[in-house]
Amino acid sequence: MGRSLNFDEILSEIGGFGKFQKILYVWICLPQILLAFHMLISVFTGAVPPHLCRSSTNWPSASDLGTSNFSVVTGPEGDASFSCSAPEGVPGTQQAQLNQSAAQALSNVQATRGCPAGWEFSREIFHSTVATEWNLVCDNKNLNNIGSSIYMFGLLVGAVLFGSLADRFGRRSIILVGLAVQSTFGVGAAFAPNFYIYVFLRFVVGTTISAIIMNAFVLGTEWTGSKHRMLAGIITDYFFGFGYIILAGLAYLIRDWRKLQLAISAPGFLFIFYIWVLPKSARWLMANQRNEEAIELIRKAALINKKPLQEDIEINQEYIGMEKIEGQRKYTVVDLVRTPKLRRNSLIMFYLWFINVMVYYGLSLNISDFGANIYLTQLIFGLVEMPARTITLFTLNRSRRISQLAFMAVGGLACLLSVFIPDDLSIMRTVLAMLGKFGITASLSIVYIYSAEVFPTVIRQSGIGMGSMCARLGGVLAPVIYLLRGVNKNAPMVLFGLCSLVGAALTMLLPETANQPLADTIEDVEGSSIRHPKLKNQQVEQGTSQAPLKLCDL
């Protein structure tokens, strides 16, 4: 009689992270670069250059006005009175600084309300953006932020829609569909005839981001041994960071928004070869009673890893404790807030998910506010991603709680301090923003693992699911927060800083989970924390294997 092994034991036999898995992760990681492009492209395509309100068709062009004249008339914020209403005339001290043709034109215009002839935009940095093409300034300036929020809402819709479809049709199928739809609608956005169609196309692209991120990560972790899942997950994060950096170079070279949108979307069609190289999930095949396909894939992986599967091995689909789990009562989301300690832990975790994502994208999508060169700032923010995600590998083993607290505090303090830096010290503002980005990126990496250990086993997936919902709501609100600049230009950074510091303080109320046994039941959370020592190593190993929960990212 042959040996009966479950799927995790089979992976150990054929190699948990051999050549087969490494090749798979190449295919999984490459799309992450394009995902970063789509997530952050609005930094450049949605930028609002300095602009002047035209009052007649005789208004001088951008080249006639010159760069210095835009700064003179609009001011450092690009939002002075001449940006949204036609000037009656220009004071003598300013008029002297304008070149002759521009000064003559400005002095001849009549006082008017609004901008009957549209706007003249500076072309020093951007040749064209969504804002310059569809005049998303003055009375329409909020449409830009609302469009970004709608895109983020697409991520939420995509998670719900493609999550259920993946369970029915498989991870591989949804990844292929997601890549095709993303490329098609991304290219379509480059040819959008108006802003509203552009926003709709971007919304669809947003839904595919969730489809690809979730299912690519799940596909990878379902083929990877438990000892390597956390490291494998970090690899995908690095490729997102690479996309962050590459986008800065692309945007620097391509200053027209339509060409840039096309440049980041069209390469997606190259992934058509995934039809032939991307494997299915053997776990998913077994769960759907397609055992022959699963066994064939497992034997193929074993051969590639040069660890052929022995003929006497049988695959056992029953997992240890399955009968016990089936006999337990069903838990719902309500159970997360039914008992005192779990309610406290759950609400704090939901807040941490929400704030981390809101601040992360709040900083990432509004780098133009820091005053430094937008392309250089984008490059620096991308570079910061690497050490921020790496440092958590060394701090997490010491303390989950202190690591979460410290990095959130660093992010929050940096945001608050940047408020007190004068506008002319743009380098100092960028340094503080970079420090805030470092702290919040590290904190965001930690919250995934911490959540998996704070929620008890019987309701862990529900807890992570609710946390993911809160995270995506934070992403939706991140662009909208910047509408508060109409009240005070520092309001967004103050809000980001205070909310992060509140999150750091609340973290002190959470239990320490580093090198501790996982709670299996709600009673374990509410009652004594002393567990049998023999279970400790086994449960800690199970805790580190929760990396698949990281599919909730973005």
Coordinates of C-alpha atoms in Angstrom, one line a residue:
M1 CA 0.0 0.0 0.0
G2 CA 1.4 3.4 -1.0
R3 CA 2.0 6.4 1.3
S4 CA -0.9 8.8 1.6
L5 CA 0.3 12.4 1.7
N6 CA -1.7 15.7 1.8
F7 CA -0.8 18.5 -0.7
D8 CA 1.7 20.3 1.6
E9 CA 3.5 17.1 2.1
I10 CA 3.5 16.4 -1.6
L11 CA 5.1 19.9 -2.1
S12 CA 7.8 19.0 0.4
E13 CA 8.5 15.8 -1.6
I14 CA 8.8 17.6 -5.0
G15 CA 10.5 20.7 -3.7
G16 CA 8.6 23.6 -2.0
F17 CA 10.5 26.3 -4.0
G18 CA 12.4 24.5 -6.7
K19 CA 12.9 25.4 -10.4
F20 CA 9.2 25.0 -11.2
Q21 CA 8.2 27.5 -8.5
K22 CA 10.9 30.0 -9.4
I23 CA 9.8 30.0 -13.1
L24 CA 6.2 30.4 -11.9
Y25 CA 7.2 33.4 -9.8
V26 CA 8.9 35.0 -12.8
W27 CA 5.5 34.9 -14.6
I28 CA 3.7 36.1 -11.5
C29 CA 6.1 39.0 -10.9
L30 CA 6.3 40.5 -14.4
P31 CA 2.7 41.8 -14.4
Q32 CA 3.4 43.5 -11.1
I33 CA 5.4 46.1 -12.9
L34 CA 2.5 47.1 -15.1
L35 CA 0.2 47.1 -12.1
A36 CA 2.4 49.7 -10.5
F37 CA 2.2 51.7 -13.7
H38 CA -1.6 51.7 -13.6
M39 CA -1.8 52.4 -9.9
L40 CA 0.4 55.5 -10.0
I41 CA 0.0 56.8 -13.6
S42 CA -2.4 59.5 -12.4
V43 CA 0.5 61.3 -10.7
F44 CA 1.6 62.4 -14.2
T45 CA -1.5 62.1 -16.4
G46 CA -3.6 64.0 -13.9
A47 CA -1.1 66.7 -13.0
V48 CA -2.2 70.3 -13.1
P49 CA 0.4 72.7 -14.5
P50 CA 0.5 76.4 -13.7
H51 CA -2.2 78.1 -15.8
L52 CA -3.7 81.4 -16.7
C53 CA -7.2 82.4 -17.5
R54 CA -7.7 83.6 -21.1
S55 CA -10.3 86.4 -21.6
S56 CA -10.0 86.5 -25.4
T57 CA -8.7 84.7 -28.4
N58 CA -5.9 87.2 -28.6
W59 CA -4.4 85.9 -25.4
P60 CA -0.6 85.0 -25.8
S61 CA 0.3 81.4 -26.0
A62 CA 2.3 79.5 -23.4
S63 CA 5.5 80.0 -25.4
D64 CA 4.9 83.7 -25.6
L65 CA 4.3 84.1 -21.9
G66 CA 7.3 82.1 -20.9
T67 CA 8.0 80.1 -17.7
S68 CA 8.7 83.0 -15.4
N69 CA 5.5 84.8 -16.4
F70 CA 3.4 81.8 -15.3
S71 CA 5.0 82.0 -11.9
V72 CA 4.6 85.8 -11.7
V73 CA 0.9 85.8 -12.6
T74 CA -0.2 82.5 -10.9
G75 CA 2.1 82.4 -7.9
P76 CA 3.9 79.4 -6.5
E77 CA 0.7 77.5 -5.9
G78 CA -0.5 78.0 -9.5
D79 CA -3.9 79.0 -8.1
A80 CA -3.9 82.8 -7.8
S81 CA -6.8 84.9 -9.0
F82 CA -5.6 85.1 -12.6
S83 CA -5.8 81.3 -12.8
C84 CA -9.6 81.3 -12.5
S85 CA -10.7 84.8 -13.6
A86 CA -9.5 87.1 -16.4
P87 CA -7.3 89.9 -15.1
E88 CA -8.4 93.5 -15.5
G89 CA -4.8 94.5 -15.8
V90 CA -1.5 93.6 -14.3
P91 CA 0.2 95.8 -11.6
G92 CA 3.2 97.7 -12.8
T93 CA 5.7 95.7 -10.8
Q94 CA 4.5 92.4 -12.3
Q95 CA 3.9 93.9 -15.8
A96 CA 7.6 94.9 -15.9
Q97 CA 8.6 91.3 -15.5
L98 CA 6.5 90.1 -18.5
N99 CA 7.9 90.1 -22.0
Q100 CA 6.6 92.8 -24.2
S101 CA 4.0 90.8 -26.2
A102 CA 2.6 89.2 -23.0
A103 CA 2.5 92.5 -21.2
Q104 CA 0.7 94.2 -24.1
A105 CA -1.9 91.4 -24.3
L106 CA -2.5 91.5 -20.5
S107 CA -2.9 95.2 -20.4
N108 CA -5.4 95.2 -23.2
V109 CA -7.9 92.7 -21.8
Q110 CA -11.1 93.8 -20.3
A111 CA -12.3 92.8 -16.8
T112 CA -14.5 89.7 -17.1
R113 CA -16.0 87.0 -14.9
G114 CA -14.8 83.4 -15.4
C115 CA -12.6 82.3 -18.3
P116 CA -14.7 82.7 -21.5
A117 CA -11.8 81.7 -23.7
G118 CA -10.4 78.9 -21.6
W119 CA -7.0 78.6 -20.0
E120 CA -3.4 78.7 -21.1
F121 CA -1.2 76.1 -19.4
S122 CA 2.5 76.0 -18.8
R123 CA 4.2 73.4 -21.0
E124 CA 7.5 73.5 -19.1
I125 CA 7.0 70.1 -17.4
F126 CA 4.0 68.5 -19.1
H127 CA 3.1 68.8 -22.7
S128 CA -0.4 67.7 -22.0
T129 CA -2.3 66.1 -19.1
V130 CA -5.9 65.1 -18.5
A131 CA -6.3 68.4 -16.6
T132 CA -5.0 70.5 -19.5
E133 CA -7.0 68.7 -22.2
W134 CA -10.4 68.8 -20.4
N135 CA -9.8 71.9 -18.3
L136 CA -10.0 70.3 -14.9
V137 CA -9.2 73.4 -13.0
C138 CA -11.0 76.1 -11.1
D139 CA -14.7 75.0 -10.9
N140 CA -13.9 71.6 -12.2
K141 CA -10.7 71.0 -10.2
N142 CA -12.4 68.4 -7.9
L143 CA -13.2 66.1 -10.8
N144 CA -9.6 65.0 -11.0
N145 CA -9.6 63.7 -7.4
I146 CA -13.0 62.2 -7.8
G147 CA -11.8 60.3 -10.9
S148 CA -9.0 58.9 -8.9
S149 CA -11.4 57.8 -6.2
I150 CA -13.6 56.0 -8.8
Y151 CA -10.5 54.2 -10.0
M152 CA -9.8 53.0 -6.5
F153 CA -13.4 52.0 -6.1
G154 CA -12.8 49.7 -9.1
L155 CA -10.3 47.8 -7.0
L156 CA -13.0 47.1 -4.4
V157 CA -15.5 46.0 -7.1
G158 CA -12.8 43.8 -8.7
A159 CA -11.9 42.1 -5.5
V160 CA -15.5 41.1 -4.9
L161 CA -16.3 40.2 -8.6
F162 CA -13.1 38.4 -9.6
G163 CA -12.6 36.7 -6.2
S164 CA -15.8 34.7 -6.6
L165 CA -15.1 34.0 -10.3
A166 CA -11.7 32.7 -9.4
D167 CA -13.2 30.1 -7.1
R168 CA -15.4 29.0 -9.9
F169 CA -13.2 29.1 -13.0
G170 CA -9.7 29.0 -11.5
R171 CA -6.8 31.4 -10.8
R172 CA -5.1 31.0 -14.1
S173 CA -8.3 31.8 -16.1
I174 CA -9.0 35.0 -14.2
I175 CA -5.3 36.1 -14.5
L176 CA -5.5 35.7 -18.3
V177 CA -8.8 37.5 -18.5
G178 CA -7.6 40.2 -16.2
L179 CA -4.5 40.9 -18.3
A180 CA -6.5 41.0 -21.5
V181 CA -9.2 43.3 -20.1
Q182 CA -6.6 45.5 -18.4
S183 CA -4.6 46.0 -21.7
T184 CA -7.6 46.6 -23.8
F185 CA -9.3 49.1 -21.6
G186 CA -5.9 50.7 -20.7
V187 CA -5.2 51.3 -24.4
G188 CA -8.8 52.5 -24.8
A189 CA -8.3 55.1 -22.1
A190 CA -5.5 56.6 -24.2
F191 CA -8.1 57.4 -26.9
A192 CA -10.9 58.5 -24.6
P193 CA -13.0 61.3 -26.2
N194 CA -14.0 62.9 -23.0
F195 CA -13.2 62.8 -19.3
Y196 CA -16.2 60.7 -18.3
I197 CA -15.4 57.9 -20.7
Y198 CA -11.8 58.1 -19.5
V199 CA -12.9 57.6 -15.9
F200 CA -15.1 54.6 -16.8
L201 CA -12.3 53.0 -18.7
R202 CA -9.9 53.6 -15.7
F203 CA -12.5 52.1 -13.4
V204 CA -12.5 48.9 -15.4
V205 CA -8.7 48.8 -15.3
G206 CA -9.0 49.2 -11.5
T207 CA -11.2 46.1 -11.3
T208 CA -8.5 44.1 -13.2
I209 CA -5.8 45.2 -10.8
S210 CA -7.5 43.3 -8.0
A211 CA -8.1 40.3 -10.3
I212 CA -4.5 40.0 -11.2
I213 CA -2.9 40.8 -7.8
M214 CA -5.2 38.4 -5.8
N215 CA -5.1 35.5 -8.1
A216 CA -1.4 35.7 -9.1
F217 CA -0.4 35.7 -5.5
V218 CA -2.8 32.9 -4.6
L219 CA -1.5 30.9 -7.6
G220 CA 2.0 31.3 -6.4
T221 CA 1.4 30.5 -2.8
E222 CA -0.7 27.4 -3.6
W223 CA 2.4 26.1 -5.4
T224 CA 4.9 27.1 -2.8
G225 CA 5.9 25.3 0.4
S226 CA 4.9 26.9 3.7
K227 CA 8.6 27.7 4.6
H228 CA 9.0 29.9 1.6
R229 CA 5.7 31.7 1.3
M230 CA 6.6 34.8 3.1
L231 CA 9.8 35.3 1.2
A232 CA 8.0 34.6 -2.1
G233 CA 5.4 37.2 -1.2
I234 CA 8.1 39.9 -0.6
I235 CA 9.5 39.1 -4.1
T236 CA 6.3 40.3 -5.7
D237 CA 6.4 43.5 -3.6
Y238 CA 9.8 44.2 -5.0
F239 CA 8.6 44.0 -8.5
F240 CA 5.8 46.5 -7.7
G241 CA 8.6 48.8 -6.4
F242 CA 10.5 48.3 -9.7
G243 CA 7.4 49.4 -11.6
Y244 CA 7.3 52.5 -9.3
I245 CA 10.9 53.4 -10.3
I246 CA 10.5 52.6 -14.0
L247 CA 7.4 54.8 -14.2
A248 CA 9.4 57.8 -13.2
G249 CA 11.7 57.3 -16.2
L250 CA 8.9 56.6 -18.6
A251 CA 7.0 59.7 -17.5
Y252 CA 10.1 61.8 -17.8
L253 CA 10.6 60.7 -21.4
I254 CA 6.9 60.8 -22.5
R255 CA 5.3 64.1 -21.5
D256 CA 2.1 63.7 -23.4
W257 CA -0.6 61.9 -21.3
R258 CA -2.2 59.9 -24.1
K259 CA 1.2 58.6 -25.3
L260 CA 2.2 57.7 -21.7
Q261 CA -1.1 55.9 -21.1
L262 CA -0.6 54.0 -24.3
A263 CA 3.0 53.2 -23.3
I264 CA 2.1 51.6 -20.0
S265 CA -0.9 49.7 -21.4
A266 CA 0.1 48.2 -24.8
P267 CA 2.9 46.0 -23.3
G268 CA 0.1 44.1 -21.6
F269 CA -0.7 42.4 -24.8
L270 CA 2.8 40.7 -24.8
F271 CA 1.5 38.5 -22.0
I272 CA -0.5 36.5 -24.5
F273 CA 2.2 33.9 -24.2
Y274 CA 0.9 33.2 -20.7
I275 CA -1.7 31.0 -22.3
W276 CA 1.0 28.5 -22.9
V277 CA 3.3 28.9 -19.9
L278 CA 1.1 29.8 -16.9
P279 CA 0.2 26.6 -15.0
K280 CA -3.1 26.0 -13.2
S281 CA -3.3 25.6 -9.5
A282 CA -3.2 21.9 -8.5
R283 CA -4.8 22.7 -5.2
W284 CA -7.8 24.3 -7.0
L285 CA -8.0 21.3 -9.4
M286 CA -8.2 18.9 -6.5
A287 CA -10.8 21.0 -4.7
N288 CA -12.9 20.8 -7.8
Q289 CA -12.5 17.0 -8.2
R290 CA -10.2 17.3 -11.2
N291 CA -7.7 14.9 -9.7
E292 CA -6.2 13.6 -12.9
E293 CA -5.2 17.1 -14.1
A294 CA -3.8 17.9 -10.7
I295 CA -1.7 14.7 -10.6
E296 CA -0.3 15.4 -14.1
L297 CA 0.7 18.9 -13.1
I298 CA 2.3 17.7 -9.8
R299 CA 4.4 15.1 -11.7
K300 CA 5.4 17.8 -14.3
A301 CA 6.5 20.1 -11.4
A302 CA 8.4 17.2 -9.8
L303 CA 10.3 16.5 -13.1
I304 CA 11.3 20.2 -13.5
N305 CA 12.5 20.3 -9.9
K306 CA 14.4 17.0 -10.6
K307 CA 12.6 15.3 -7.8
P308 CA 10.4 12.8 -9.5
L309 CA 7.3 11.7 -7.5
Q310 CA 7.4 8.1 -6.4
E311 CA 4.8 5.8 -7.9
D312 CA 3.6 4.5 -4.5
I313 CA 2.6 8.0 -3.2
E314 CA -1.1 8.7 -3.0
I315 CA -2.6 12.2 -2.7
N316 CA -4.8 12.5 0.3
Q317 CA -7.3 15.4 0.1
E318 CA -8.3 15.2 3.7
Y319 CA -6.5 17.6 6.0
I320 CA -5.8 17.0 9.7
G321 CA -8.6 18.3 11.8
M322 CA -11.0 18.6 8.9
E323 CA -13.6 16.5 10.7
K324 CA -13.3 18.6 13.8
I325 CA -13.7 21.9 11.8
E326 CA -16.7 20.5 10.0
G327 CA -18.3 19.7 13.4
Q328 CA -17.8 23.2 14.7
R329 CA -20.5 25.8 14.4
K330 CA -20.3 28.4 11.6
Y331 CA -18.8 31.8 12.5
T332 CA -19.8 35.1 10.9
V333 CA -18.4 38.6 10.7
V334 CA -20.7 39.5 13.7
D335 CA -18.5 37.2 15.9
L336 CA -15.6 39.6 15.3
V337 CA -17.3 42.1 17.6
R338 CA -19.4 39.9 19.8
T339 CA -16.9 39.5 22.7
P340 CA -14.9 42.3 24.4
K341 CA -11.3 41.4 23.6
L342 CA -11.9 40.2 20.1
R343 CA -14.0 43.3 19.5
R344 CA -11.2 45.6 20.6
N345 CA -8.6 43.8 18.5
S346 CA -10.9 43.7 15.5
L347 CA -11.8 47.4 15.5
I348 CA -8.2 48.4 16.0
M349 CA -7.0 46.2 13.1
F350 CA -9.7 47.5 10.8
Y351 CA -8.6 51.0 11.6
L352 CA -4.9 50.1 11.0
W353 CA -5.8 48.6 7.5
F354 CA -7.8 51.7 6.7
I355 CA -5.2 54.3 7.7
N356 CA -2.2 52.5 6.3
V357 CA -3.7 52.3 2.8
M358 CA -5.2 55.8 2.9
V359 CA -1.8 57.4 3.9
Y360 CA 0.2 55.2 1.5
Y361 CA -1.8 56.2 -1.5
G362 CA -2.3 59.7 -0.2
L363 CA 1.4 60.3 -0.3
S364 CA 2.1 58.2 -3.4
L365 CA -0.6 59.9 -5.6
N366 CA 0.2 63.5 -4.6
I367 CA 3.9 63.9 -4.9
S368 CA 3.6 67.1 -6.8
D369 CA 2.6 68.8 -3.5
F370 CA 6.1 68.5 -2.1
G371 CA 7.5 71.2 -4.3
A372 CA 10.5 69.2 -5.7
N373 CA 11.0 67.8 -9.2
I374 CA 8.1 65.5 -9.7
Y375 CA 10.1 62.9 -11.6
L376 CA 12.9 62.8 -9.1
T377 CA 10.4 62.5 -6.2
Q378 CA 8.7 59.6 -7.9
L379 CA 12.0 57.9 -8.3
I380 CA 13.0 58.4 -4.7
F381 CA 9.6 57.2 -3.5
G382 CA 10.1 54.0 -5.5
L383 CA 13.5 53.4 -4.1
V384 CA 12.2 53.8 -0.6
E385 CA 9.9 50.9 -1.2
M386 CA 12.8 48.4 -1.2
P387 CA 14.4 49.0 2.2
A388 CA 11.0 49.7 3.8
R389 CA 9.8 46.2 2.9
T390 CA 13.1 44.6 3.7
I391 CA 13.6 46.0 7.1
T392 CA 10.4 44.4 8.4
L393 CA 12.0 40.9 7.9
F394 CA 14.5 41.8 10.7
T395 CA 12.1 43.6 13.1
L396 CA 9.1 41.3 12.9
N397 CA 10.8 38.4 14.7
R398 CA 11.5 40.6 17.7
S399 CA 8.1 42.2 18.1
R400 CA 5.0 42.6 15.9
R401 CA 3.5 45.2 18.1
I402 CA 6.5 47.4 18.6
S403 CA 7.3 47.2 14.8
Q404 CA 3.8 48.3 13.9
L405 CA 3.8 51.1 16.4
A406 CA 7.3 52.4 15.5
F407 CA 6.8 52.5 11.8
M408 CA 3.4 54.1 12.0
A409 CA 4.8 56.7 14.4
V410 CA 7.6 57.5 12.0
G411 CA 5.2 57.9 9.1
G412 CA 2.8 60.1 11.2
L413 CA 5.5 62.3 12.7
A414 CA 7.1 62.9 9.3
C415 CA 3.8 64.0 7.8
L416 CA 3.2 66.4 10.6
L417 CA 6.7 67.9 10.6
S418 CA 6.4 68.6 6.8
V419 CA 3.6 71.0 7.6
F420 CA 6.1 73.4 9.3
I421 CA 8.6 73.4 6.5
P422 CA 8.4 76.6 4.3
D423 CA 7.5 76.2 0.7
D424 CA 10.9 77.4 -0.5
L425 CA 12.6 74.5 1.3
S426 CA 11.2 71.9 -1.1
I427 CA 14.2 69.5 -0.6
M428 CA 13.4 69.3 3.2
R429 CA 9.7 68.8 2.5
T430 CA 10.6 65.9 0.1
V431 CA 13.0 64.3 2.6
L432 CA 10.2 64.3 5.3
A433 CA 7.7 63.0 2.8
M434 CA 10.2 60.3 1.9
L435 CA 10.6 59.4 5.6
G436 CA 6.8 59.3 5.9
K437 CA 6.6 57.0 2.9
F438 CA 9.2 54.7 4.4
G439 CA 7.4 54.4 7.7
I440 CA 3.9 53.8 6.2
T441 CA 5.2 51.3 3.6
A442 CA 6.9 49.3 6.3
S443 CA 3.8 49.5 8.5
L444 CA 1.6 48.4 5.6
S445 CA 3.8 45.3 5.1
I446 CA 3.5 44.4 8.8
V447 CA -0.3 44.8 9.1
Y448 CA -0.8 41.8 6.7
I449 CA 1.1 39.4 8.9
Y450 CA 0.0 40.9 12.2
S451 CA -3.7 40.6 11.2
A452 CA -3.3 36.9 10.4
E453 CA -2.0 36.3 13.9
V454 CA -4.4 38.5 15.9
F455 CA -7.6 36.9 14.6
P456 CA -8.3 33.3 15.8
T457 CA -8.3 30.5 13.4
V458 CA -12.0 29.9 13.4
I459 CA -12.7 33.4 12.1
R460 CA -9.4 34.5 10.6
Q461 CA -10.5 34.6 7.0
S462 CA -13.5 36.8 7.9
G463 CA -11.3 39.2 9.9
I464 CA -8.9 39.5 7.0
G465 CA -11.7 40.0 4.6
M466 CA -13.2 42.8 6.6
G467 CA -9.7 44.3 7.0
S468 CA -9.3 44.2 3.2
M469 CA -12.6 46.0 2.8
C470 CA -11.5 48.8 5.2
A471 CA -8.1 49.0 3.3
R472 CA -9.9 49.6 0.0
L473 CA -12.1 52.2 1.5
G474 CA -9.0 54.0 2.6
G475 CA -7.7 53.8 -1.0
V476 CA -11.0 55.3 -2.2
L477 CA -10.8 58.2 0.2
A478 CA -7.1 58.9 -0.3
P479 CA -7.6 61.2 -3.4
V480 CA -10.7 62.8 -1.9
I481 CA -8.7 63.9 1.2
Y482 CA -6.8 66.3 -1.0
L483 CA -10.0 68.3 -1.5
L484 CA -9.4 69.6 2.0
R485 CA -6.7 71.8 0.5
G486 CA -9.5 74.2 -0.4
V487 CA -9.9 74.7 3.4
N488 CA -6.2 74.7 4.3
K489 CA -3.3 73.6 2.1
N490 CA -1.7 71.7 5.0
A491 CA -5.0 69.9 6.0
P492 CA -4.3 66.6 4.2
M493 CA -0.8 66.1 5.7
V494 CA -2.1 67.0 9.2
L495 CA -4.9 64.5 8.8
F496 CA -2.4 61.8 7.6
G497 CA -0.1 62.5 10.4
L498 CA -2.6 62.6 13.2
C499 CA -4.5 59.5 12.0
S500 CA -1.2 57.6 11.8
L501 CA -0.2 58.6 15.3
V502 CA -3.6 57.5 16.6
G503 CA -3.0 54.2 14.9
A504 CA 0.4 53.9 16.6
A505 CA -1.1 54.6 20.0
L506 CA -4.0 52.1 19.5
T507 CA -1.4 49.4 18.5
M508 CA -0.3 49.3 22.2
L509 CA -3.7 47.8 23.0
L510 CA -3.1 44.8 20.7
P511 CA -1.5 41.5 21.9
E512 CA 2.0 40.6 21.1
T513 CA 2.1 37.7 18.7
A514 CA 5.7 37.3 17.8
N515 CA 6.9 33.8 18.7
Q516 CA 3.6 33.1 20.4
P517 CA 1.1 30.3 19.7
L518 CA -1.8 31.3 17.5
A519 CA -5.3 31.5 19.0
D520 CA -7.5 28.9 17.4
T521 CA -10.8 29.8 19.0
I522 CA -12.6 32.9 20.3
E523 CA -12.3 31.4 23.8
D524 CA -8.5 31.4 23.4
V525 CA -8.6 35.2 22.8
E526 CA -11.0 35.9 25.6
G527 CA -9.6 33.5 28.2
S528 CA -6.1 32.5 29.3
S529 CA -3.2 33.0 26.8
I530 CA -1.3 30.1 28.2
R531 CA -1.1 27.3 25.6
H532 CA 0.5 23.9 25.6
P533 CA 4.2 24.4 24.8
K534 CA 4.3 21.5 22.3
L535 CA 1.9 23.4 20.1
K536 CA 3.9 26.5 20.0
N537 CA 6.3 25.7 17.2
Q538 CA 3.6 24.1 15.1
Q539 CA 1.3 27.0 15.5
V540 CA 3.9 29.7 14.9
E541 CA 4.8 27.9 11.6
Q542 CA 1.1 27.9 10.7
G543 CA 1.1 31.6 11.4
T544 CA 3.9 32.3 9.0
S545 CA 2.1 30.4 6.4
Q546 CA -0.6 32.9 6.3
A547 CA 1.1 34.9 3.5
P548 CA -1.7 34.0 1.1
L549 CA -3.8 36.5 3.1
K550 CA -1.6 39.2 1.5
L551 CA -3.6 39.0 -1.6
C552 CA -5.7 41.8 -0.2
D553 CA -2.8 44.3 -1.1
L554 CA -3.9 47.5 -3.0

